[in-house]
Coordinates of N, CA, C and O in Angstrom, one line a residue:
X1432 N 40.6 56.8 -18.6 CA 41.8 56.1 -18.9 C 42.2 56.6 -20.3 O 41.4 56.5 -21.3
X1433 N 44.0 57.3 -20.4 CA 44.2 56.9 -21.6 C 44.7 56.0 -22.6 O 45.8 55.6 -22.0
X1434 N 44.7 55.4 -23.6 CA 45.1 54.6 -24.2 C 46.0 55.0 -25.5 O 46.1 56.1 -26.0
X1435 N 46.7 53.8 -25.7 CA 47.4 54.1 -27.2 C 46.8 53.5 -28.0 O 46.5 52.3 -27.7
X1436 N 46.5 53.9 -29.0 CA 45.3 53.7 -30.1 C 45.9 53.1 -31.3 O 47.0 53.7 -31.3
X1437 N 45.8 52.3 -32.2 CA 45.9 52.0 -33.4 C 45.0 53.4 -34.3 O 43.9 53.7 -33.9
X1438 N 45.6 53.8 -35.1 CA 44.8 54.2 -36.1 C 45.3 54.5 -37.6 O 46.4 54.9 -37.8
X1439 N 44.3 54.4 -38.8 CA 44.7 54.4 -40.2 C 45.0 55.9 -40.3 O 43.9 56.5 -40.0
X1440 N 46.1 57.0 -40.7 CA 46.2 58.0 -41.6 C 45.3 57.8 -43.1 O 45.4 57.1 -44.2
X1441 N 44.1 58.9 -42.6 CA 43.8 59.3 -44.1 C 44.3 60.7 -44.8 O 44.2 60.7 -46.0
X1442 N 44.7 61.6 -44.2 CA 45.4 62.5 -44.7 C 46.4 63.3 -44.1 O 46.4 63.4 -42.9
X1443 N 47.4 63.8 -44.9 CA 48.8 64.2 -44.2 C 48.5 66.0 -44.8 O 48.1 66.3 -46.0
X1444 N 48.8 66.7 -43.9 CA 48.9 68.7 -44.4 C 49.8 69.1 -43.1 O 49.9 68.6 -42.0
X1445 N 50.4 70.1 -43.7 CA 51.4 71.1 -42.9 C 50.7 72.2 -42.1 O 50.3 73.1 -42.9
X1446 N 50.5 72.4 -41.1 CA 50.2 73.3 -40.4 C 50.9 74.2 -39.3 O 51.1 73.8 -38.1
X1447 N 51.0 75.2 -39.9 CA 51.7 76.2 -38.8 C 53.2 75.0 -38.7 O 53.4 74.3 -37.7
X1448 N 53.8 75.0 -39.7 CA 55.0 74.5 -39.9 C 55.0 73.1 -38.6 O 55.9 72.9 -37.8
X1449 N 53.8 72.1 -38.6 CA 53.6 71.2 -38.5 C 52.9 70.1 -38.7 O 51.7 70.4 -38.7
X1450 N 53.1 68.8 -38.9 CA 52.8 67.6 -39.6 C 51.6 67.2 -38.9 O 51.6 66.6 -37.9
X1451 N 50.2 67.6 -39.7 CA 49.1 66.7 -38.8 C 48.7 65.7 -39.6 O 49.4 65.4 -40.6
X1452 N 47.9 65.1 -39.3 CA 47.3 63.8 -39.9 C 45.5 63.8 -39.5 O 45.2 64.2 -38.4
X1453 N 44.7 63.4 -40.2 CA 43.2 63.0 -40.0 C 43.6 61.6 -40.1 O 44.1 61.0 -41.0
X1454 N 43.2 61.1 -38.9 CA 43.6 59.5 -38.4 C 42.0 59.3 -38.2 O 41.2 60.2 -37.7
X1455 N 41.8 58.1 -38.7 CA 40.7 56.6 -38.5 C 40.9 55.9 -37.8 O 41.8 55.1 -38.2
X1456 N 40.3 55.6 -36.0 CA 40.2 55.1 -35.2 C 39.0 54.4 -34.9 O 38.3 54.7 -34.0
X1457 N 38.9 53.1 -36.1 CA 37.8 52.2 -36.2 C 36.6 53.2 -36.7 O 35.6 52.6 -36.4
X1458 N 36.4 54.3 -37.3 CA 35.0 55.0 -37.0 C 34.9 56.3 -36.7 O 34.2 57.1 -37.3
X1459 N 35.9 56.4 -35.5 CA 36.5 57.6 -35.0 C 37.5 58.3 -35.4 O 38.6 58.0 -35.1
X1460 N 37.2 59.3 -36.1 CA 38.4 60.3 -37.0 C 38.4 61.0 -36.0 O 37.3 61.4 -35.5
X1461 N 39.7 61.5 -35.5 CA 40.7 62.4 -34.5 C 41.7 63.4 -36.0 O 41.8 63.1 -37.2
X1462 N 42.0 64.3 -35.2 CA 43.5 65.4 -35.8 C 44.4 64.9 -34.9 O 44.0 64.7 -33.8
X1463 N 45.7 64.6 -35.3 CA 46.8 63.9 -35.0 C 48.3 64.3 -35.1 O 48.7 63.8 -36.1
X1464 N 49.4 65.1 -34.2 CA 50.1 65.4 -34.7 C 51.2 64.3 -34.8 O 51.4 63.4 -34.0
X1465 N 52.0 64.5 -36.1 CA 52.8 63.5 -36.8 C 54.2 63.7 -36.6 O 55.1 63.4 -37.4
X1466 N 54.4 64.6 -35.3 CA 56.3 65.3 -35.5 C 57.1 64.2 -35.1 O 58.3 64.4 -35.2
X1467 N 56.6 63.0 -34.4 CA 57.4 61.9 -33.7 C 57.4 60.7 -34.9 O 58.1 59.8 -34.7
X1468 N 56.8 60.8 -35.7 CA 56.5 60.0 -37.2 C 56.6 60.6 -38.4 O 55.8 60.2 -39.3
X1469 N 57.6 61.8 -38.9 CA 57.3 62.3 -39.7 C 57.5 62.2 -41.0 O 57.6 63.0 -41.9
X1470 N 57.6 60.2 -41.2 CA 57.7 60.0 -42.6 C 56.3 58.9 -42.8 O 56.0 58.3 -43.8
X1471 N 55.6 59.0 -41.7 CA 54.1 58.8 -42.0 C 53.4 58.9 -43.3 O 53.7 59.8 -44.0
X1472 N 52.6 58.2 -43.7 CA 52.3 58.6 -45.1 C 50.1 58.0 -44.7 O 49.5 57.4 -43.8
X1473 N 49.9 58.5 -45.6 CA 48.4 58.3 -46.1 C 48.1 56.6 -46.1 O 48.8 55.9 -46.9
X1474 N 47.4 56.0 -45.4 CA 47.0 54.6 -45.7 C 48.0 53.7 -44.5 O 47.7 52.6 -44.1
X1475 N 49.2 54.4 -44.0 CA 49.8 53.2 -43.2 C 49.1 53.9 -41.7 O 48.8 55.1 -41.4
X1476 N 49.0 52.8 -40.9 CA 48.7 52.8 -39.1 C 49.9 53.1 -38.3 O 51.0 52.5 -38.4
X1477 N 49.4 53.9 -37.7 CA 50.2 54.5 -36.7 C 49.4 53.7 -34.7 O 48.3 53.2 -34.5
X1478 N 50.5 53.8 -33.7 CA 50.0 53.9 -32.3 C 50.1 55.5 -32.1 O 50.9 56.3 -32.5
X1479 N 48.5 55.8 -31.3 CA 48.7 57.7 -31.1 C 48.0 57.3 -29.6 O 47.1 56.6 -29.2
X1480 N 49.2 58.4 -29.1 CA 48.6 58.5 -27.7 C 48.5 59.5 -27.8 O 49.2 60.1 -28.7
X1481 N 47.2 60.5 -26.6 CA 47.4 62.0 -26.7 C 47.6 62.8 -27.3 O 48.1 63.9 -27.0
X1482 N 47.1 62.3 -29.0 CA 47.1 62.9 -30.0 C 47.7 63.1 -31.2 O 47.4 63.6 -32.3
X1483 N 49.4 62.2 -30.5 CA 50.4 62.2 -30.8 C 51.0 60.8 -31.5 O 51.0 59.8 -30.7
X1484 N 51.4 60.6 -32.8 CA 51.5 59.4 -33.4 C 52.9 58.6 -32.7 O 54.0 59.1 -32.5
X1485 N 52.8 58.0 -32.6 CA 54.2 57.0 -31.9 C 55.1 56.5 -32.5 O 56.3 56.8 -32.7
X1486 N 54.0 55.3 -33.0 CA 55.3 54.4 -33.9 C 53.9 53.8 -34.1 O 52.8 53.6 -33.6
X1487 N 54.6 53.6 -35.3 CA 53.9 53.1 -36.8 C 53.8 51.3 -36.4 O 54.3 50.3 -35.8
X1488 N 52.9 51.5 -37.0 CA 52.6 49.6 -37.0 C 52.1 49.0 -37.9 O 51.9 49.8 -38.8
X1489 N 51.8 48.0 -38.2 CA 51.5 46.7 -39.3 C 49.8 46.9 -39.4 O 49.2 47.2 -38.4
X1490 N 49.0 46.7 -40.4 CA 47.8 46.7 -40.7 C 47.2 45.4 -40.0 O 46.2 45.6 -39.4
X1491 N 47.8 44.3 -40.0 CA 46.8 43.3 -39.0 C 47.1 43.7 -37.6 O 46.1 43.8 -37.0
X1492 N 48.3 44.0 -36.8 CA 48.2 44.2 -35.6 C 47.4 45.7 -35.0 O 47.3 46.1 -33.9
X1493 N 46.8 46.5 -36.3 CA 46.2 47.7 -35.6 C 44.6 46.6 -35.9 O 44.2 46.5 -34.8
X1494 N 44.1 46.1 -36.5 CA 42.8 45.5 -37.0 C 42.7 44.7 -35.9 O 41.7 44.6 -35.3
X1495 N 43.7 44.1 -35.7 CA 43.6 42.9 -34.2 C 43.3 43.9 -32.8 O 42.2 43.7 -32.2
X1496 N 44.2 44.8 -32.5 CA 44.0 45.8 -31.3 C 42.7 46.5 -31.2 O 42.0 46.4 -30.1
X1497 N 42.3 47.2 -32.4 CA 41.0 47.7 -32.6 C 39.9 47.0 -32.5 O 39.0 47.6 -32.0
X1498 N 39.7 45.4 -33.0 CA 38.7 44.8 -32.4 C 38.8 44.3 -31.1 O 37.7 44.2 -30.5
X1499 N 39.7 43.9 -30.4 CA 40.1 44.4 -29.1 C 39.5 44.9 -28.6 O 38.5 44.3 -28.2
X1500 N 39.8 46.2 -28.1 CA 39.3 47.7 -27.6 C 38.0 47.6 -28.0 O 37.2 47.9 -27.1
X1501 N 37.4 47.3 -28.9 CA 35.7 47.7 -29.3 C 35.3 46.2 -27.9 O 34.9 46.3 -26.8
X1502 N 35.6 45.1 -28.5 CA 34.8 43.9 -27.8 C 34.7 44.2 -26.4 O 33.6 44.0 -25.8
X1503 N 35.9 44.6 -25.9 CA 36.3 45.2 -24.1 C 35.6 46.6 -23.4 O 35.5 47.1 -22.3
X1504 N 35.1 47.1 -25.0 CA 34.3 48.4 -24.6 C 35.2 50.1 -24.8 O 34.7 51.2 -24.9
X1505 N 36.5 49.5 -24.8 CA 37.3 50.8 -24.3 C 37.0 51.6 -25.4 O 36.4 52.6 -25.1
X1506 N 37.2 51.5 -26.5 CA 37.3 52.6 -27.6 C 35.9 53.2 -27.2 O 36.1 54.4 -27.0
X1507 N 34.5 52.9 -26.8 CA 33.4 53.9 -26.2 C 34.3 54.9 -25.1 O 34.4 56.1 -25.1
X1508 N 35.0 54.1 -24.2 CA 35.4 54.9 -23.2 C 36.1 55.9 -23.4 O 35.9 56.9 -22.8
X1509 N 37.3 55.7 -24.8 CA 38.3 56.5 -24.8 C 37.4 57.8 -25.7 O 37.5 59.0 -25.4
X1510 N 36.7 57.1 -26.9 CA 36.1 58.1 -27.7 C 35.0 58.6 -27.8 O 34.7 59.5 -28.6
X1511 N 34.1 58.2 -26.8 CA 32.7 58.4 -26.5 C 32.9 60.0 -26.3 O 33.9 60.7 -26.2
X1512 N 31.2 60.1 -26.3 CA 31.0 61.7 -26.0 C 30.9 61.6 -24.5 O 30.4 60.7 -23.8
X1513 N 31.7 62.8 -24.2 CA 32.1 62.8 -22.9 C 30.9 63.5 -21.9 O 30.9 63.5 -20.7
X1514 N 29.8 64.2 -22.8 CA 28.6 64.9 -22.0 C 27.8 63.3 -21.8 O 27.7 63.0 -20.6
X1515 N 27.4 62.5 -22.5 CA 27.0 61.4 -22.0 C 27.4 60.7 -20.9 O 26.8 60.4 -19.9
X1516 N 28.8 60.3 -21.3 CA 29.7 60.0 -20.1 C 29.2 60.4 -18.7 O 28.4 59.8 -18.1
X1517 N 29.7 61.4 -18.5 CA 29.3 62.5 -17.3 C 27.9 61.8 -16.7 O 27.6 61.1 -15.7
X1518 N 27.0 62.3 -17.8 CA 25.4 62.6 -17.3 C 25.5 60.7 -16.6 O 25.2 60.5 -15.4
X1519 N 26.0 59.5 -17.5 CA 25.8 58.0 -17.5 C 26.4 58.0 -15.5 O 25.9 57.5 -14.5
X1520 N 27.5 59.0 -15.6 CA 28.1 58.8 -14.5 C 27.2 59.4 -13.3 O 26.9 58.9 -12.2
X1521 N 27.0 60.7 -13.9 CA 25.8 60.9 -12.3 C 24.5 61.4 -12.2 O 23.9 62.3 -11.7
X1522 N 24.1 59.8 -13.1 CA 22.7 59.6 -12.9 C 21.8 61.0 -13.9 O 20.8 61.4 -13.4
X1523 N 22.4 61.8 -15.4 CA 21.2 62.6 -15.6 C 21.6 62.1 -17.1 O 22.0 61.0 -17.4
X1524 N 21.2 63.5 -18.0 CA 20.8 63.1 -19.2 C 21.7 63.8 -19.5 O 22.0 63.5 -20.7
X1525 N 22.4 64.5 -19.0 CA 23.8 65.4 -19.5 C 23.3 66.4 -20.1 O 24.0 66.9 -20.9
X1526 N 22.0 67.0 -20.0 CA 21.6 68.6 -20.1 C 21.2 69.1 -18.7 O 20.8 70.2 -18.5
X1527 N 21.3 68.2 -17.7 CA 21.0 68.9 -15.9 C 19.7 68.2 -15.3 O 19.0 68.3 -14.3
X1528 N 19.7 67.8 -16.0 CA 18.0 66.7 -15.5 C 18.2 65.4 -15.1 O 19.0 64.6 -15.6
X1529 N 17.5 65.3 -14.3 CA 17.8 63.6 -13.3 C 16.8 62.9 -14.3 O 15.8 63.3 -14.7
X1530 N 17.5 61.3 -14.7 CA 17.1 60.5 -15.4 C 16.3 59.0 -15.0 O 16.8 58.0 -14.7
X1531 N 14.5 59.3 -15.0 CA 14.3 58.5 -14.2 C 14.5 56.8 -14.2 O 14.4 56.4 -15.4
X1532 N 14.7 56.0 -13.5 CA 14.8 54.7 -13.6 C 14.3 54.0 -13.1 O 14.5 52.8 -13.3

């Protein structure tokens, strides 16, 4: 599943004549492009789907969402390591070995 994410901008740089951001997603720092937000700044929350910042939002409604998503599990789902994932899903350890139970 994807979701749209609350997350804090911690840093704004130009690359290749576009706007990224290093976004804080509870814990989980993502690269983020900022061309749909581009008066984003350092410290305010953005909604990012697909990597992509949306629309900006209020500090309690990203803190509210975020605990959210953790208590329901999803931020594991969305942000987890996905070789875990996999292996959780069919039964190994996610290096090719069956995991006994």
């Amino acid at each position: 599943m994807c979701l749209a994410v609350p997350g804090r901008v911690l840093s704004v740089e130009e690359r290749d004549g576009t706007r990224m951001a290093t976004v804080d997603f509870g814990g989980v720092v993502k690269e983020v492009c900022l061309e749909y937000l581009p008066d984003l700044r350092v410290g305010e929350y953005a909604i990012v789907h697909v990597g992509f910042a949306l629309q900006r939002l209020d500090e309690e409604s990203a803190h509210r969402t975020l605990e959210l998503f953790e208590n329901l599990g999803m931020l594991q789902e969305e942000f987890g390591d996905p070789w875990e994932q996999a292996a959780q899903a069919g039964g190994g350890d996610g290096l090719g070995r069956e995991v006994q139970r």
